[in-house]
PDB file of C-alpha atoms in Angstrom:
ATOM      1  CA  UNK A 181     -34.462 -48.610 -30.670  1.00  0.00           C
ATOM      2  CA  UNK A 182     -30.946 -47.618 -29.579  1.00  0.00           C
ATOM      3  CA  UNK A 183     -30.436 -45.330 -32.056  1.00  0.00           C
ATOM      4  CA  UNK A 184     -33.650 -43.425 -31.710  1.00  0.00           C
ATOM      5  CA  UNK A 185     -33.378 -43.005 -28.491  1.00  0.00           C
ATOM      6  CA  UNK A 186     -29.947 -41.087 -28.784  1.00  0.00           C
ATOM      7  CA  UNK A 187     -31.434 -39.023 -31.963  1.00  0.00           C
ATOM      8  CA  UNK A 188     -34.584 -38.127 -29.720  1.00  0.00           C
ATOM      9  CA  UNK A 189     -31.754 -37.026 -26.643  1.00  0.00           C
ATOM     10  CA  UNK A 190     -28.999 -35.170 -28.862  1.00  0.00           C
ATOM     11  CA  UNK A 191     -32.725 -33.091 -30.548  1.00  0.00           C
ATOM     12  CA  UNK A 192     -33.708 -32.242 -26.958  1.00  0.00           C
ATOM     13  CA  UNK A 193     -30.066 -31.367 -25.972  1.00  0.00           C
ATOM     14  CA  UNK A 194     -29.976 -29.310 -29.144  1.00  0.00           C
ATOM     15  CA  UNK A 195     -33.711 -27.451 -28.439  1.00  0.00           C
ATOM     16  CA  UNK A 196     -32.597 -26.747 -25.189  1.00  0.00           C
ATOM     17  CA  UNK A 197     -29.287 -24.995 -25.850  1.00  0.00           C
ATOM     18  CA  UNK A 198     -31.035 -22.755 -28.510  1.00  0.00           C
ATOM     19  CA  UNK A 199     -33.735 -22.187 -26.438  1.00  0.00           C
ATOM     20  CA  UNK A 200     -31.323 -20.866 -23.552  1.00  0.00           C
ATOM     21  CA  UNK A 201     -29.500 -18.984 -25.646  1.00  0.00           C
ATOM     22  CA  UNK A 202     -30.146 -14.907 -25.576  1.00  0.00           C
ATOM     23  CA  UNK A 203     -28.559 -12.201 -25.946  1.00  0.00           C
ATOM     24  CA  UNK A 204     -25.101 -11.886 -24.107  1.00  0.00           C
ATOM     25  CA  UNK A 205     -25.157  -9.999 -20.559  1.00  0.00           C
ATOM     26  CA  UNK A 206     -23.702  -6.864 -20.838  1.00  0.00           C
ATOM     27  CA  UNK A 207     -21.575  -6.766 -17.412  1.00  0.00           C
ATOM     28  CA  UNK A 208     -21.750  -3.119 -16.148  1.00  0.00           C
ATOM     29  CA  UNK A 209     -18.936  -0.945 -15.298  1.00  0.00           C
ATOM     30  CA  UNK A 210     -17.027  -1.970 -12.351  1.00  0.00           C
ATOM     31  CA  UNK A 211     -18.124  -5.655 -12.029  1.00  0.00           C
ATOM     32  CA  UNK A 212     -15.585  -7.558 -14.680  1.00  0.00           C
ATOM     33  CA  UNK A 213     -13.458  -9.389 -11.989  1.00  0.00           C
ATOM     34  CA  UNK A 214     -15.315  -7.721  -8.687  1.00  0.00           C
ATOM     35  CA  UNK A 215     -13.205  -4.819  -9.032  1.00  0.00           C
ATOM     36  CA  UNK A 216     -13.881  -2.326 -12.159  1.00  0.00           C
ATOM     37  CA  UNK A 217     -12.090  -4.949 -14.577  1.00  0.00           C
ATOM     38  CA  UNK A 218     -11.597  -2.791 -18.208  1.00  0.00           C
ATOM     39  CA  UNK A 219      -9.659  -0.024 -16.271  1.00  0.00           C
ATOM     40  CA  UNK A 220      -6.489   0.433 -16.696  1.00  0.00           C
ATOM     41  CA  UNK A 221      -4.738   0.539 -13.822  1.00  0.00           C
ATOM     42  CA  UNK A 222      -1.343   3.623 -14.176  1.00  0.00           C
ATOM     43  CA  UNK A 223       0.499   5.337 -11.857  1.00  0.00           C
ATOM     44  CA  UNK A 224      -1.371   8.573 -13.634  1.00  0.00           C
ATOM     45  CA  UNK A 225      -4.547   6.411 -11.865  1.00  0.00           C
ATOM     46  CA  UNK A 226      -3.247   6.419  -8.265  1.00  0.00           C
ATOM     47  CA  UNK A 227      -2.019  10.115  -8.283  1.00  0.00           C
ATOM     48  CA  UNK A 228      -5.113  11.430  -9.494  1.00  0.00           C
ATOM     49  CA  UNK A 229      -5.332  14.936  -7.863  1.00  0.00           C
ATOM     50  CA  UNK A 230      -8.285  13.934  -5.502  1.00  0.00           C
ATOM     51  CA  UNK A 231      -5.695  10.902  -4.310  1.00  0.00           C
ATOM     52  CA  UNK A 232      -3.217  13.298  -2.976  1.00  0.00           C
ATOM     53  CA  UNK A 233      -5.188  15.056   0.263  1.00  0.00           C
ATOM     54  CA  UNK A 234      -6.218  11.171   0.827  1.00  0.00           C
ATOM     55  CA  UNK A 235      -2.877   9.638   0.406  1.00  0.00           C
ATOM     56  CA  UNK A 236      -1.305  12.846   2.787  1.00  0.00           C
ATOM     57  CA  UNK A 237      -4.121  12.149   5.583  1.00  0.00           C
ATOM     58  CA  UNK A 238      -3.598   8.590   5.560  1.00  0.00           C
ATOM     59  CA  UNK A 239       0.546   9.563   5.866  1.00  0.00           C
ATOM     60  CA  UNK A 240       0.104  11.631   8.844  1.00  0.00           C
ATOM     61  CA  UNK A 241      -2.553   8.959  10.403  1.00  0.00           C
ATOM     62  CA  UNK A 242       0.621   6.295  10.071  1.00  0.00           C
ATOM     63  CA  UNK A 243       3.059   8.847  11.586  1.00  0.00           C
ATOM     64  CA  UNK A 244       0.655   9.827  14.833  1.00  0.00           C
ATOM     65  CA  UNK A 245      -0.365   6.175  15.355  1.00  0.00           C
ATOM     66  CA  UNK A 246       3.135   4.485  15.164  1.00  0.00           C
ATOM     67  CA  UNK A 247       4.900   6.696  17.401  1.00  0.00           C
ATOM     68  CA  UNK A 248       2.168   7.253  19.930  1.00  0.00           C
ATOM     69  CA  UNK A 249       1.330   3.542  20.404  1.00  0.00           C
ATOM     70  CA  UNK A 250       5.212   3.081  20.656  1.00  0.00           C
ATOM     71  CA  UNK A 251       5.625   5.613  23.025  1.00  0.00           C
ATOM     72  CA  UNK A 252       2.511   6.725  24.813  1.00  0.00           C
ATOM     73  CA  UNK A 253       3.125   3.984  27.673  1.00  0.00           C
ATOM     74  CA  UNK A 254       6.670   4.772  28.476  1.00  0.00           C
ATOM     75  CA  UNK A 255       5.853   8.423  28.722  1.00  0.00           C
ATOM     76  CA  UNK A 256       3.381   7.776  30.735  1.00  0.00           C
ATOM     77  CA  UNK A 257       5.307   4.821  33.042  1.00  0.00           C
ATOM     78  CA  UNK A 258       8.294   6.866  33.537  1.00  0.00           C
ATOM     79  CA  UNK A 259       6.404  10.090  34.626  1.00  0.00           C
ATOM     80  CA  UNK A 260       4.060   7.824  37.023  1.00  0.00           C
ATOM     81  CA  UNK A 261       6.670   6.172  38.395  1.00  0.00           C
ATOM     82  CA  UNK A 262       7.409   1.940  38.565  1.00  0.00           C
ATOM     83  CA  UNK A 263       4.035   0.579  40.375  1.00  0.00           C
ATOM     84  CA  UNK A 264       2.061   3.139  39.375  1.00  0.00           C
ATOM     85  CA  UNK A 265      -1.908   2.193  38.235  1.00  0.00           C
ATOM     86  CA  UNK A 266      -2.170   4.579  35.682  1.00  0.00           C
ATOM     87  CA  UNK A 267      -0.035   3.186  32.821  1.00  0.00           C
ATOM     88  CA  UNK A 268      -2.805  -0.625  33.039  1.00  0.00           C
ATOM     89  CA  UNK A 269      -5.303   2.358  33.418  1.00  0.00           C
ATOM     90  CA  UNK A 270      -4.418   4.356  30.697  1.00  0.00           C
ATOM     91  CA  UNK A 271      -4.811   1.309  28.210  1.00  0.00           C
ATOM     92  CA  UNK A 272      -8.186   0.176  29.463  1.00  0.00           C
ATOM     93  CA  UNK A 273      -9.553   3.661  29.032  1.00  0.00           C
ATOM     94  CA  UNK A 274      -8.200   3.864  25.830  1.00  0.00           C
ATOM     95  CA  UNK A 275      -9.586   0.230  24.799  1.00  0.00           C
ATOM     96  CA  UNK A 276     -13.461   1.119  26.028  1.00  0.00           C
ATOM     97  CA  UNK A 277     -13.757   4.488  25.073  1.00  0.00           C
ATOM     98  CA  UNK A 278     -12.815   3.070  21.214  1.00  0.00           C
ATOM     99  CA  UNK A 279     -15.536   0.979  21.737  1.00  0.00           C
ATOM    100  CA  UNK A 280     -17.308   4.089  20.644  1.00  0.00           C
ATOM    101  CA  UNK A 281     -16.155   3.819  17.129  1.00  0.00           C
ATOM    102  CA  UNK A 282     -18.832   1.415  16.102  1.00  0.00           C
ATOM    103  CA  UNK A 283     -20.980   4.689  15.655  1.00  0.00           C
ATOM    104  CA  UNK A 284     -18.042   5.795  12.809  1.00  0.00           C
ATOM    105  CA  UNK A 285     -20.583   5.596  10.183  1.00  0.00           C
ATOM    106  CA  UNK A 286     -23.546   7.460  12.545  1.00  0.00           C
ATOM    107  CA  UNK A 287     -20.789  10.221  12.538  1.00  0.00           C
ATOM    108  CA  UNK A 288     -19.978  10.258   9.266  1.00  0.00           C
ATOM    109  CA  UNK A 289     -23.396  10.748   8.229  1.00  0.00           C
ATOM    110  CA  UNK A 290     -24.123  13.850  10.003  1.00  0.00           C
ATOM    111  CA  UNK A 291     -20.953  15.087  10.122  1.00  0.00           C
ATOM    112  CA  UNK A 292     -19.952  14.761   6.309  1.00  0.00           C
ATOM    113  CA  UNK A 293     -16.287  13.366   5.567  1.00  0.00           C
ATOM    114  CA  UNK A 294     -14.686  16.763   5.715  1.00  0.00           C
ATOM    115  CA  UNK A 295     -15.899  18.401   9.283  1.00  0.00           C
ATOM    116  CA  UNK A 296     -15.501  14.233  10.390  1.00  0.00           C
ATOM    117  CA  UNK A 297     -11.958  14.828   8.999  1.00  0.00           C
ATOM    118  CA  UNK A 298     -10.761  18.164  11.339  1.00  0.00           C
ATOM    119  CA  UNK A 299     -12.898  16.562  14.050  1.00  0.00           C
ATOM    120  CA  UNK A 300     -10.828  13.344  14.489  1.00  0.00           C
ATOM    121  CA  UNK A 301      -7.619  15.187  13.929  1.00  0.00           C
ATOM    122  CA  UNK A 302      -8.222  17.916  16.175  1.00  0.00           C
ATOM    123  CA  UNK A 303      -8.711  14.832  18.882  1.00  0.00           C
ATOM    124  CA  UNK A 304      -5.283  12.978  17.704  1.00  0.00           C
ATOM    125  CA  UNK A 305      -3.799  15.939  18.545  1.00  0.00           C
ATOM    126  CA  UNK A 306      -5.056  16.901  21.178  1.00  0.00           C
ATOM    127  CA  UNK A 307      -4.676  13.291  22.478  1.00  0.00           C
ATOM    128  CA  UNK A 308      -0.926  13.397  21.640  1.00  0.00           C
ATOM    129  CA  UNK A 309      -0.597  16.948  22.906  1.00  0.00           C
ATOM    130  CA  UNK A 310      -1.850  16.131  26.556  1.00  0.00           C
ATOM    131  CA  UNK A 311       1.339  13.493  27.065  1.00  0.00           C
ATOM    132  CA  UNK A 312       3.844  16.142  25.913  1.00  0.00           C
ATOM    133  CA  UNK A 313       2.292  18.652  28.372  1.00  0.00           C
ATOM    134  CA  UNK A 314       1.322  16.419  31.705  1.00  0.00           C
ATOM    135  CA  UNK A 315       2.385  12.766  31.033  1.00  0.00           C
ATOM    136  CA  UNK A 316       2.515  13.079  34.736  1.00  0.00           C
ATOM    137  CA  UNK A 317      -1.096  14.458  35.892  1.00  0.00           C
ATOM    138  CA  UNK A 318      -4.011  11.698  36.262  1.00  0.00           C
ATOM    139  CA  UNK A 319      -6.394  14.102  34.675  1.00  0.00           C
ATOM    140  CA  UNK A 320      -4.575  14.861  31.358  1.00  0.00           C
ATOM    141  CA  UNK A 321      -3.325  11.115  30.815  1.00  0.00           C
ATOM    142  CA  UNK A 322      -7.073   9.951  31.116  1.00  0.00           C
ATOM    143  CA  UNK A 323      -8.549  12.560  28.880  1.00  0.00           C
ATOM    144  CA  UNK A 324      -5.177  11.790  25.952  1.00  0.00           C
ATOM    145  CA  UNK A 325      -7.282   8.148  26.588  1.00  0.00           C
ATOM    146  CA  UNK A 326     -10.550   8.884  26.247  1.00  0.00           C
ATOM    147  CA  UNK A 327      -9.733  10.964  22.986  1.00  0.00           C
ATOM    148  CA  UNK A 328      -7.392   9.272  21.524  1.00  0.00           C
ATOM    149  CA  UNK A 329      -9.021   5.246  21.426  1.00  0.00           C
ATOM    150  CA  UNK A 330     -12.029   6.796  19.604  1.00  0.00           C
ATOM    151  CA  UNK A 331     -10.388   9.126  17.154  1.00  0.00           C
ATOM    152  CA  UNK A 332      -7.975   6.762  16.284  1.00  0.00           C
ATOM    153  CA  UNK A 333     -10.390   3.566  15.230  1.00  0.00           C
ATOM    154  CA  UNK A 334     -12.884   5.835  13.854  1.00  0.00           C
ATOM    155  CA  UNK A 335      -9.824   7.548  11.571  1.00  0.00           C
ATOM    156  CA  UNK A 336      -9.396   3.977   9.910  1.00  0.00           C
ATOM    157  CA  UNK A 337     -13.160   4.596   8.736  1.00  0.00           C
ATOM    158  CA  UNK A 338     -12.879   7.938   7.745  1.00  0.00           C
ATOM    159  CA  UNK A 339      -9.671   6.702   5.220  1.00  0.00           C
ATOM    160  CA  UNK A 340     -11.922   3.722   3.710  1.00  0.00           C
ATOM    161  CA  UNK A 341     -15.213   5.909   2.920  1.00  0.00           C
ATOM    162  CA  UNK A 342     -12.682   8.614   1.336  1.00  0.00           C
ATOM    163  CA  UNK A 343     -10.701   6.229  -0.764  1.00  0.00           C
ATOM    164  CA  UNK A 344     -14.050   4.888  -1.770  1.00  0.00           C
ATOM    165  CA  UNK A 345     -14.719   8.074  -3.174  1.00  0.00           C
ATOM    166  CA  UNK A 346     -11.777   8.781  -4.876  1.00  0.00           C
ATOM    167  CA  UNK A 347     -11.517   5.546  -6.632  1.00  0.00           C
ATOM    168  CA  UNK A 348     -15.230   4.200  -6.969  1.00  0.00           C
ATOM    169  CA  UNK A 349     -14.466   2.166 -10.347  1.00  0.00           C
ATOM    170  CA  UNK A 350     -11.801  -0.191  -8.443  1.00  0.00           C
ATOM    171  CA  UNK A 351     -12.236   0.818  -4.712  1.00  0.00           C
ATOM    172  CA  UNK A 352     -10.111  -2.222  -3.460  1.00  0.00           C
ATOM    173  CA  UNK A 353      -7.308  -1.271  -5.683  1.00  0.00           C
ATOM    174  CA  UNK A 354      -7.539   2.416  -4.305  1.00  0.00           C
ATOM    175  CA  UNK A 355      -7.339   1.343  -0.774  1.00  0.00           C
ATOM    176  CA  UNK A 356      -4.238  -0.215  -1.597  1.00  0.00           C
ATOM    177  CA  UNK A 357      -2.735   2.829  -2.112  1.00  0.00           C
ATOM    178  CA  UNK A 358      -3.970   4.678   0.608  1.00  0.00           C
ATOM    179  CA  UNK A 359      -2.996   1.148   3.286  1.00  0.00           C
ATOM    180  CA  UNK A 360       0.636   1.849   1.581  1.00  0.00           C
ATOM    181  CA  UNK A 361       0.704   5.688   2.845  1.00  0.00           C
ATOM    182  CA  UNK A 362      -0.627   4.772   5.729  1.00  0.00           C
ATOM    183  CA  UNK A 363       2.742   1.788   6.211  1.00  0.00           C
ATOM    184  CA  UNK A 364       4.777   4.618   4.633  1.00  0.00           C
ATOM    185  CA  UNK A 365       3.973   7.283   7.702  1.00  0.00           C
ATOM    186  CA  UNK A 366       4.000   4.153  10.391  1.00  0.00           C
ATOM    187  CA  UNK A 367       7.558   3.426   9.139  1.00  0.00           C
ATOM    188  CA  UNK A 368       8.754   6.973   9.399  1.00  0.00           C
ATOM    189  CA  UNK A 369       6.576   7.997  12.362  1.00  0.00           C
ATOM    190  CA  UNK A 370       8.720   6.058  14.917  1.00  0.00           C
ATOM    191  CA  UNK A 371      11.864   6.817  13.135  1.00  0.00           C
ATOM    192  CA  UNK A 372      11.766  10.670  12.751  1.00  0.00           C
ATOM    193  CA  UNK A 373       9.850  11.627  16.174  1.00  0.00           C
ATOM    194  CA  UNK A 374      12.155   9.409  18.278  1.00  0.00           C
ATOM    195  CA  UNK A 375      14.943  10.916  17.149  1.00  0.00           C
ATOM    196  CA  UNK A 376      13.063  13.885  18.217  1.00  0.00           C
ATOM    197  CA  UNK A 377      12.382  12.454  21.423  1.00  0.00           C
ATOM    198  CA  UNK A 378      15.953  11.233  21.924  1.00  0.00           C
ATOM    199  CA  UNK A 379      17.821  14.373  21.183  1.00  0.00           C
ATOM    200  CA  UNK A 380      15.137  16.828  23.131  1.00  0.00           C
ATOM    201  CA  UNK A 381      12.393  15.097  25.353  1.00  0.00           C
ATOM    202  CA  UNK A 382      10.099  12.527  24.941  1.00  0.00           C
ATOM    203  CA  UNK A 383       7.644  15.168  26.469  1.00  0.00           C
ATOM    204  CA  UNK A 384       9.127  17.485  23.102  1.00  0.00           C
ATOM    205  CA  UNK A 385       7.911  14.469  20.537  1.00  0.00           C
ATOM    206  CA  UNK A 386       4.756  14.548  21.578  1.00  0.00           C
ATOM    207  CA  UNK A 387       4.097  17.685  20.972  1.00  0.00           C
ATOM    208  CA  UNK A 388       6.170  17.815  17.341  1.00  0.00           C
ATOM    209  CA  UNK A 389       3.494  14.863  16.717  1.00  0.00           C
ATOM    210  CA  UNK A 390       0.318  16.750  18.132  1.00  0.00           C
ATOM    211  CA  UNK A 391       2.267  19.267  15.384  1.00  0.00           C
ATOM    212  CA  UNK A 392       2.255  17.311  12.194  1.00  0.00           C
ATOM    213  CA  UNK A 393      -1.131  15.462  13.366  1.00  0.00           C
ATOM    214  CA  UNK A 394      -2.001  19.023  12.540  1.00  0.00           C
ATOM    215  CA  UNK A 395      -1.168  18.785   8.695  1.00  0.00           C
ATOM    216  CA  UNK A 396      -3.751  17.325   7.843  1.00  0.00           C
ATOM    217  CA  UNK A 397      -6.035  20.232   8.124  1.00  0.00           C
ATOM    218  CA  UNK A 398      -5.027  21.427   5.293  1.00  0.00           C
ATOM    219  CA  UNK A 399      -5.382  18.359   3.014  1.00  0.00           C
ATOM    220  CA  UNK A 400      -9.575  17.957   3.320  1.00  0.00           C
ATOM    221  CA  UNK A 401     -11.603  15.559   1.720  1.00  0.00           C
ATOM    222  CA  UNK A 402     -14.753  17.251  -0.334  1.00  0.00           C
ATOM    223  CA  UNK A 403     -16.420  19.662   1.314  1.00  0.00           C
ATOM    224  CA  UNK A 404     -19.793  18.465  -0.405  1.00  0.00           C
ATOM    225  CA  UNK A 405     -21.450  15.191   0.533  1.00  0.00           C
ATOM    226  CA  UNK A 406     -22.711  12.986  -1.965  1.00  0.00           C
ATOM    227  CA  UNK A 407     -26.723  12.901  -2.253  1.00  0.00           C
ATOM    228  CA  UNK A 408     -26.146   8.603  -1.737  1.00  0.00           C
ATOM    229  CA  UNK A 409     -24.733   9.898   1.862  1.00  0.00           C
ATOM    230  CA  UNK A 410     -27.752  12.186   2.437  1.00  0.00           C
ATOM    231  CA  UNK A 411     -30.104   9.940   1.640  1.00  0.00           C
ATOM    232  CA  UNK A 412     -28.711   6.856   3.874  1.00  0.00           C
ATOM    233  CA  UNK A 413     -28.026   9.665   6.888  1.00  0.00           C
ATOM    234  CA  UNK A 414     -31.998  10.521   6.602  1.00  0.00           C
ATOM    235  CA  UNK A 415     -32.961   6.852   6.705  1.00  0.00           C
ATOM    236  CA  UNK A 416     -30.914   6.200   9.621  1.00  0.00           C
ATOM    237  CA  UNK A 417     -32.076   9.177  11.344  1.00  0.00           C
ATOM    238  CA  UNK A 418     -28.851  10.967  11.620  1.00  0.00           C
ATOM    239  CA  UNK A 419     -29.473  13.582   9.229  1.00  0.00           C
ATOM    240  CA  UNK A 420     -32.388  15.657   9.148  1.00  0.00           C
ATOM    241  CA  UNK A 421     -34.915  15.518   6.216  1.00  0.00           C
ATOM    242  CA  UNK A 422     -35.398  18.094   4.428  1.00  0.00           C
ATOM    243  CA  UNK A 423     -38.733  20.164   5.455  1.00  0.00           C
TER     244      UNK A 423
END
């Protein structure tokens, strides 16, 4: 009785693998491994020519950011004066209007990555440009705020859609890359524009840095949005459907 029993088991064990067997899943492109396994990944891949604008943009982003959050404060401290309001202000302007940047994608839609692109640069800027001129005017330090929080947050956006478009088969991998420019221009930011600032003004690297925040106009992402971008911008409402 033993036996049979274990014959009748090891038959159903064996009818049920055959039966469960079919034909192997193909796994499409860009799923092996979560990341677009079967590509091969060469330096040839990350300087791709549509990389280099990206890899630039993300560069100068680094560069603004590092020596603007490094030095915005002290500009604006040692203009004010010691117990003056407006450095603490200055920060909590900055902090609520980048509250803002939660609608990053709502402006991205309409907007398109390119316009989006000269938009939030134009603001760094201008942001950075306003402490080199009148670190020590109320009016101009809240409005470098105001500008700046937003732009800022919503440039960290703008650098992950892009490098999603560059490298769609291992997106992860390509915003790597792009987070390494990006350290690369935070490294050098400080370093190059504070020597700036120590051998002129710190009023004078400000406005180098609203300069080279500049740059980047001329590296632009695509000037043609993708029809996935269209169609998510019309079903958010953001983009107006065609008539």
């Amino acid at each position: 009785m033993a036996v049979r029993l274990d014959r009748l088991r090891a038959r159903r064990l064996r009818d049920g693998l055959v039966r469960g067997a079919g034909p192997a899943r193909r796994t499409p492109p860009g799923d092996a491994g979560g990341n677009g396994g079967g590509h091969a990944v060469t330096a040839r891949w990350f300087l791709r020519p549509a990389a280099v604008p990206l890899y630039v943009t993300a560069f100068v982003y680094g560069v603004i950011g590092a020596f603007y959050w490094a030095l915005a404060v002290e500009a604006v401290s040692d203009a004010a004066g010691e117990g003056s309001p407006v450095a603490p202000l200055f920060w909590t302007l900055m902090g609520l209007a980048g509250l803002s940047s939660v609608f990053a994608g709502a402006f991205f839609l309409r907007l398109g990555l390119r316009l989006g692109q000269a938009v939030l640069f134009l603001a760094l800027s201008a942001a950075t440009a306003l402490l080199g001129l009148a670190p020590d005017a109320p009016g101009p330090v809240i409005a470098s705020a105001v500008l700046y929080g937003p732009a800022f947050m919503a440039t960290s956006s703008l650098l992950a859609l892009w490098s999603y478009r560059v490298f769609p088969e291992q997106p992860s991998t390509g915003f790597s890359a792009t987070v390494l420019a990006l350290g690369l221009g935070t490294l050098t930011g400080p370093a190059t524009l504070g020597a700036v600032a120590d051998h002129y003004s710190l009023r004078a690297g400000f406005l180098v840095a609203a300069a080279v925040a500049l740059i980047s106009l001329a590296f632009r992402p695509p000037a043609r949005r993708s029809a996935d971008d269209v169609t998510r911008g019309q079903e958010a409402g953001v983009v107006p459907r065609e008539r």
